[in-house]
Tab-separated table of C-alpha atoms and ligand atoms in Angstrom:
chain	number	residue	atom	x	y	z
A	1	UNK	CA	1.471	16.370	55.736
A	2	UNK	CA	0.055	18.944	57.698
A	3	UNK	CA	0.474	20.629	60.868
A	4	UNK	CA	-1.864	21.733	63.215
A	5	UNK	CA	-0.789	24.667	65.455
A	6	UNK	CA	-1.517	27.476	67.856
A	7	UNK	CA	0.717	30.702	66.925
A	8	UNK	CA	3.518	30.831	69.366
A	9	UNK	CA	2.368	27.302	71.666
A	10	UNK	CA	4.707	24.186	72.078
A	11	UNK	CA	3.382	23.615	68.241
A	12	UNK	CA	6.305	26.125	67.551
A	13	UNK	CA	9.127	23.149	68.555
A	14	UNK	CA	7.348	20.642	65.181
A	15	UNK	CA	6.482	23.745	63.232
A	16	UNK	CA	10.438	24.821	63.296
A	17	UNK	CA	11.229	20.897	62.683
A	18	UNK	CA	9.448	20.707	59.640
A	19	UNK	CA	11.001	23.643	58.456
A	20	UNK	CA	14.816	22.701	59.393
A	21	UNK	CA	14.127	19.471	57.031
A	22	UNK	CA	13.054	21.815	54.104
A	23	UNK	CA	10.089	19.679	52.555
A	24	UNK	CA	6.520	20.554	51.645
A	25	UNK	CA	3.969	20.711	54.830
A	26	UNK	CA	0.930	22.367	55.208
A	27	UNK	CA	0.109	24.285	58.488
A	28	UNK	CA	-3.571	24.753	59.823
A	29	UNK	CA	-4.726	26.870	62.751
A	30	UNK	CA	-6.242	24.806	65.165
A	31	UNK	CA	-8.791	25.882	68.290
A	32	UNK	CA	-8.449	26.715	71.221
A	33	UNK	CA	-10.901	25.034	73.920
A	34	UNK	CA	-13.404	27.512	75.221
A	35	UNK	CA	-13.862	29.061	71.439
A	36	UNK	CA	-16.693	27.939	69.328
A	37	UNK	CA	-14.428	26.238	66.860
A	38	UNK	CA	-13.167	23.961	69.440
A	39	UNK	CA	-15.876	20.977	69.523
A	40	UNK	CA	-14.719	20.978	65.294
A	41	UNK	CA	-11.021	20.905	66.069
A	42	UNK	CA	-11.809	18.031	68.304
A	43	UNK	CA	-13.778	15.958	64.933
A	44	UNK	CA	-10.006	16.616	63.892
A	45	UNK	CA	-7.537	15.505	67.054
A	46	UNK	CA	-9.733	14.464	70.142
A	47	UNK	CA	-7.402	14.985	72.534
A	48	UNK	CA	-8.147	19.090	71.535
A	49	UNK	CA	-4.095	19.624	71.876
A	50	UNK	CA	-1.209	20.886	69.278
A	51	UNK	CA	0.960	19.646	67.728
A	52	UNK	CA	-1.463	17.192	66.141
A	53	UNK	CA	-0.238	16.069	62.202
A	54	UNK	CA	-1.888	14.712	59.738
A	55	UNK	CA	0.216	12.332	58.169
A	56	UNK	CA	-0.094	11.812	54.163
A	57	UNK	CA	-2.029	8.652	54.892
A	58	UNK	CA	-4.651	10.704	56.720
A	59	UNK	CA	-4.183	9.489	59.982
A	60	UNK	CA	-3.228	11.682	63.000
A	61	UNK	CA	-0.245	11.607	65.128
A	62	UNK	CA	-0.169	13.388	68.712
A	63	UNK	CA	2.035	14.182	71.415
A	64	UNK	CA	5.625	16.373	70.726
A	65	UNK	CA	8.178	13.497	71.202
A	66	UNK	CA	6.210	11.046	69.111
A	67	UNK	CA	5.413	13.404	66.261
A	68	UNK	CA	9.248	14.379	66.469
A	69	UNK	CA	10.334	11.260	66.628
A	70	UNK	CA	8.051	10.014	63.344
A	71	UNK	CA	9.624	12.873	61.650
A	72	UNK	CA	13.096	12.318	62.102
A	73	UNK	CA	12.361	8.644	61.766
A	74	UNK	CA	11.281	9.158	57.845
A	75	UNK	CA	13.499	11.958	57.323
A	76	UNK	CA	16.501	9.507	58.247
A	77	UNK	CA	19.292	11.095	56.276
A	78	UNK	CA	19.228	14.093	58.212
A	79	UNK	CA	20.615	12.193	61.322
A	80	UNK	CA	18.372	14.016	63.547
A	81	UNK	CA	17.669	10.416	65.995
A	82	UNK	CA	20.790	8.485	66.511
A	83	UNK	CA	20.391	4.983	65.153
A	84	UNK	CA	22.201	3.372	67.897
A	85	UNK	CA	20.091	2.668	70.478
A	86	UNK	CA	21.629	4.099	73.420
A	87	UNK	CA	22.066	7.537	71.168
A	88	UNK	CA	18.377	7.052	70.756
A	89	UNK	CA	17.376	6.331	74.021
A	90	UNK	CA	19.342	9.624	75.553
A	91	UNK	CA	17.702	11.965	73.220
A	92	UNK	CA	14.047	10.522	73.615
A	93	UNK	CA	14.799	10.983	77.221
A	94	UNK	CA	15.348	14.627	76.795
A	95	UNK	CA	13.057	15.678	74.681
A	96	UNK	CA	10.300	13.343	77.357
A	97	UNK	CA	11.569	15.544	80.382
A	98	UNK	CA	11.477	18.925	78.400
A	99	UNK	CA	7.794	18.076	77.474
A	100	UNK	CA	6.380	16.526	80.146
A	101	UNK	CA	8.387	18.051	83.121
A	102	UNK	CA	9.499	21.200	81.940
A	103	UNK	CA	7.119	22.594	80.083
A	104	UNK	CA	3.684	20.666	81.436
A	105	UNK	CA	4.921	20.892	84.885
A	106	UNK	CA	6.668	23.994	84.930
A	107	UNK	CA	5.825	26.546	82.550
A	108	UNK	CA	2.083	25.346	82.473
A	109	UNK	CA	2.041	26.101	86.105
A	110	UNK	CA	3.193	29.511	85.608
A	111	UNK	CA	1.467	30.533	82.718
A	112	UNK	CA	-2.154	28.861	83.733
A	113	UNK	CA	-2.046	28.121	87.605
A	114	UNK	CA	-5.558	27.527	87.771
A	115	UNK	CA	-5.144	23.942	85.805
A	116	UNK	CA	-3.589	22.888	88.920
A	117	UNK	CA	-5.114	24.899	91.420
A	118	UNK	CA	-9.121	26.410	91.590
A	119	UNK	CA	-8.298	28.907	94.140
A	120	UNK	CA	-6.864	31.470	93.240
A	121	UNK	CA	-5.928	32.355	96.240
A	122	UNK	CA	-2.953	29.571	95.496
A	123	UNK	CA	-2.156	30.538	92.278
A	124	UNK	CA	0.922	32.485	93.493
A	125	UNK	CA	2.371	29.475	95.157
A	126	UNK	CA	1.581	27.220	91.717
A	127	UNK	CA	3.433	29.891	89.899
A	128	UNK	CA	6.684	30.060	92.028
A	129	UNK	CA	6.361	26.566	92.202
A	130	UNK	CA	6.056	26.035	88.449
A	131	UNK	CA	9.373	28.385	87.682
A	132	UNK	CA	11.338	26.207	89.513
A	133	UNK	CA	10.412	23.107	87.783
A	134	UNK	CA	11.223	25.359	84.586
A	135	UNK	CA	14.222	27.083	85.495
A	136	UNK	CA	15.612	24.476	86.539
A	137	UNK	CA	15.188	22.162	83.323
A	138	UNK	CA	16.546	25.575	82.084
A	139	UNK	CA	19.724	25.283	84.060
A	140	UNK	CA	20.586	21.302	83.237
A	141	UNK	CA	19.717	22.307	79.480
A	142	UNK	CA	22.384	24.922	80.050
A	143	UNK	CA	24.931	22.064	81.963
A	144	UNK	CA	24.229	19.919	79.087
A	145	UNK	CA	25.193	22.201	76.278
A	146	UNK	CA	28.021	23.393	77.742
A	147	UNK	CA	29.288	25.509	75.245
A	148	UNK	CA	28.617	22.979	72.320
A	149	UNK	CA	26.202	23.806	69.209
A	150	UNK	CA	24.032	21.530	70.342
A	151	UNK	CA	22.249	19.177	73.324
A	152	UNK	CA	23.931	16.048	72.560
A	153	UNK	CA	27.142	15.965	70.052
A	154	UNK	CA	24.857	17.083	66.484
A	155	UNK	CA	21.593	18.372	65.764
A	156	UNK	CA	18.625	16.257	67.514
A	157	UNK	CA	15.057	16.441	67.469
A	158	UNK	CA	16.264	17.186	71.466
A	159	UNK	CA	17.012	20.670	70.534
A	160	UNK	CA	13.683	21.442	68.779
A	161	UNK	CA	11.946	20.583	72.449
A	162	UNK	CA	14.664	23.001	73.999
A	163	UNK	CA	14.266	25.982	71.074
A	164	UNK	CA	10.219	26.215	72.279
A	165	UNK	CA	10.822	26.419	75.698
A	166	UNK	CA	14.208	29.121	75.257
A	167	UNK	CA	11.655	31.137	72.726
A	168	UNK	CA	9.167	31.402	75.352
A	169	UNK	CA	11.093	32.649	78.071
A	170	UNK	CA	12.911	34.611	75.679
A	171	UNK	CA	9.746	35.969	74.032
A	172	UNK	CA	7.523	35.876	77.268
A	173	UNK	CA	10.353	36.770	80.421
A	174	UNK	CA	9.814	33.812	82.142
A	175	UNK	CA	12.879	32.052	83.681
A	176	UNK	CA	16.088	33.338	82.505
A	177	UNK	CA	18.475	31.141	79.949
A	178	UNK	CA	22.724	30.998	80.320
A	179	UNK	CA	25.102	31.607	77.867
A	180	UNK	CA	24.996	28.083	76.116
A	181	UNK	CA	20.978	28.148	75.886
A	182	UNK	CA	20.416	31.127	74.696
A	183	UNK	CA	23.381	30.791	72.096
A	184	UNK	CA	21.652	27.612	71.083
A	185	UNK	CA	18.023	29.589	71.083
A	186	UNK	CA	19.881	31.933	68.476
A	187	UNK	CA	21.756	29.497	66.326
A	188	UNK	CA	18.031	27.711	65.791
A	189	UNK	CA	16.480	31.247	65.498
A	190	UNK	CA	18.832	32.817	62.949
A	191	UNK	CA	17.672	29.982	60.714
A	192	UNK	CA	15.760	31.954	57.906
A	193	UNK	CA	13.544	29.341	57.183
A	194	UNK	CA	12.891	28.640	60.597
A	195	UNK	CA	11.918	32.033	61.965
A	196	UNK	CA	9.793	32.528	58.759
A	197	UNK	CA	7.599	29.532	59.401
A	198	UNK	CA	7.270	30.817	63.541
A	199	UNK	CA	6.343	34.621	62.130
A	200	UNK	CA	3.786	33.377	59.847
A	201	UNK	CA	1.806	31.671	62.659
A	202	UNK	CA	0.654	35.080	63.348
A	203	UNK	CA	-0.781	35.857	60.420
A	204	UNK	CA	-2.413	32.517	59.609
A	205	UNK	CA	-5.760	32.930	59.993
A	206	UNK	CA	-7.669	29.668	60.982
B	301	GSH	N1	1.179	16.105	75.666
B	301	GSH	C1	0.948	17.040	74.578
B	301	GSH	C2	0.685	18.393	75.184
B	301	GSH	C3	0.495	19.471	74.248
B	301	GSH	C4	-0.070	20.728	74.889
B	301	GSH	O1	-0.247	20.849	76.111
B	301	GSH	N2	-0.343	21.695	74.027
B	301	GSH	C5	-0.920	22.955	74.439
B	301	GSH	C6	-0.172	24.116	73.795
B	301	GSH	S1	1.468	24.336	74.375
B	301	GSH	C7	-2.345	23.079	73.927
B	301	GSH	O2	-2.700	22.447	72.952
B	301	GSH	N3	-3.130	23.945	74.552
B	301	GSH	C8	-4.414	24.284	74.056
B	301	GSH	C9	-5.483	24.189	75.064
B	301	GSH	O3	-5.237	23.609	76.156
B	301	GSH	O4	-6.590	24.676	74.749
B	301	GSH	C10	2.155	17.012	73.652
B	301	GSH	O5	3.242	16.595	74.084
B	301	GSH	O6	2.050	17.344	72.470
């Protein structure tokens, strides 16, 4: 299996994943679009986005949710998707709105306001607008947790959406995280294997 990632992207969320269920993976640096590596990446995953894996069949899986869901799917024993399927359902409906709402609508706004707006005379608005959509997924994260270890009542792939978007406020000021979210940033953090796979993104060279 391998991995392709952008150091410190929404990548991190699989990257960490992989790591917390401790078997072999290879990581790859993928491009960014605008570089002149890009049109190659895109032979690769066509859509031009991370995550992107390569399974061990060859074939390539996309989007967060359905790569995280695969995972935990063959990784089973490690009970990270309930098997029931209203357990299931709740956490694929977390990790969805953490993706798609919180960090595509909200932190993407603040972090590249010109995907949503050409002016930039509006960017300022997009950004304000953007924080709210973030700090406020922030803030139910926080409501959910609660003071528990975790989202729901163990360790879901739920909580490897939530770690990406806690590292990059913590790591990049944006939004502010509560007690319970940034205890929950730190319990996934403090995970050796986990913060050695995010560190080494840096120094992967593509
Ligand atoms: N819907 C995709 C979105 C992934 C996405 O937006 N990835 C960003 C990084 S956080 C990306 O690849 N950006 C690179 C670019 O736009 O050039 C998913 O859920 O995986």
């Amino acid at each position: 299996m391998k991995l392709y990632f952008l150091p410190g992207a929404c990548s991190i969320g699989i990257h960490a994943l992989l790591a917390e269920l401790g078997q072999p993976f290879e990581i790859e640096k993928a491009a960014r679009s605008g570089t002149p590596e890009f049109e190659a990446y895109k032979q690769i995953n066509p859509k031009g986005k991370v995550p992107a894996l390569i399974r061990d069949d060859g074939s390539l899986l996309t989007e967060f949710p359905v790569i995280a869901l695969y995972l935990a799917r063959t990784h089973a024993a490690r009970g990270l998707i309930p098997t029931d399927i209203e357990g299931e359902i709740r956490v694929m409906e977390m990790t969805e709105h953490l993706v798609f709402t919180v960090h595509m609508q909200g932190y993407t706004r603040v972090r590249r306001p010109e995907k949503f707006a050409p002016s930039e005379s509006d960017h300022a608005a997009v950004k304000a607008f953007g924080l709210g959509i973030f700090q406020a997924g922030l803030d139910r994260a926080e409501r959910q947790i609660n003071g528990k270890d975790w989202l729901f009542d163990k360790m879901t792939i739920a909580d490897f959406a939530l770690f990406y978007l806690e590292h990059w406020s913590v790591v990049n000021g944006i939004g502010s995280l509560g007690p319970s979210c940034q205890a929950h940033h730190d319990r996934l953090w403090s995970k050796a294997e986990i913060r050695r796979a995010i560190e080494s993104e840096a120094l992967t060279s593509s």
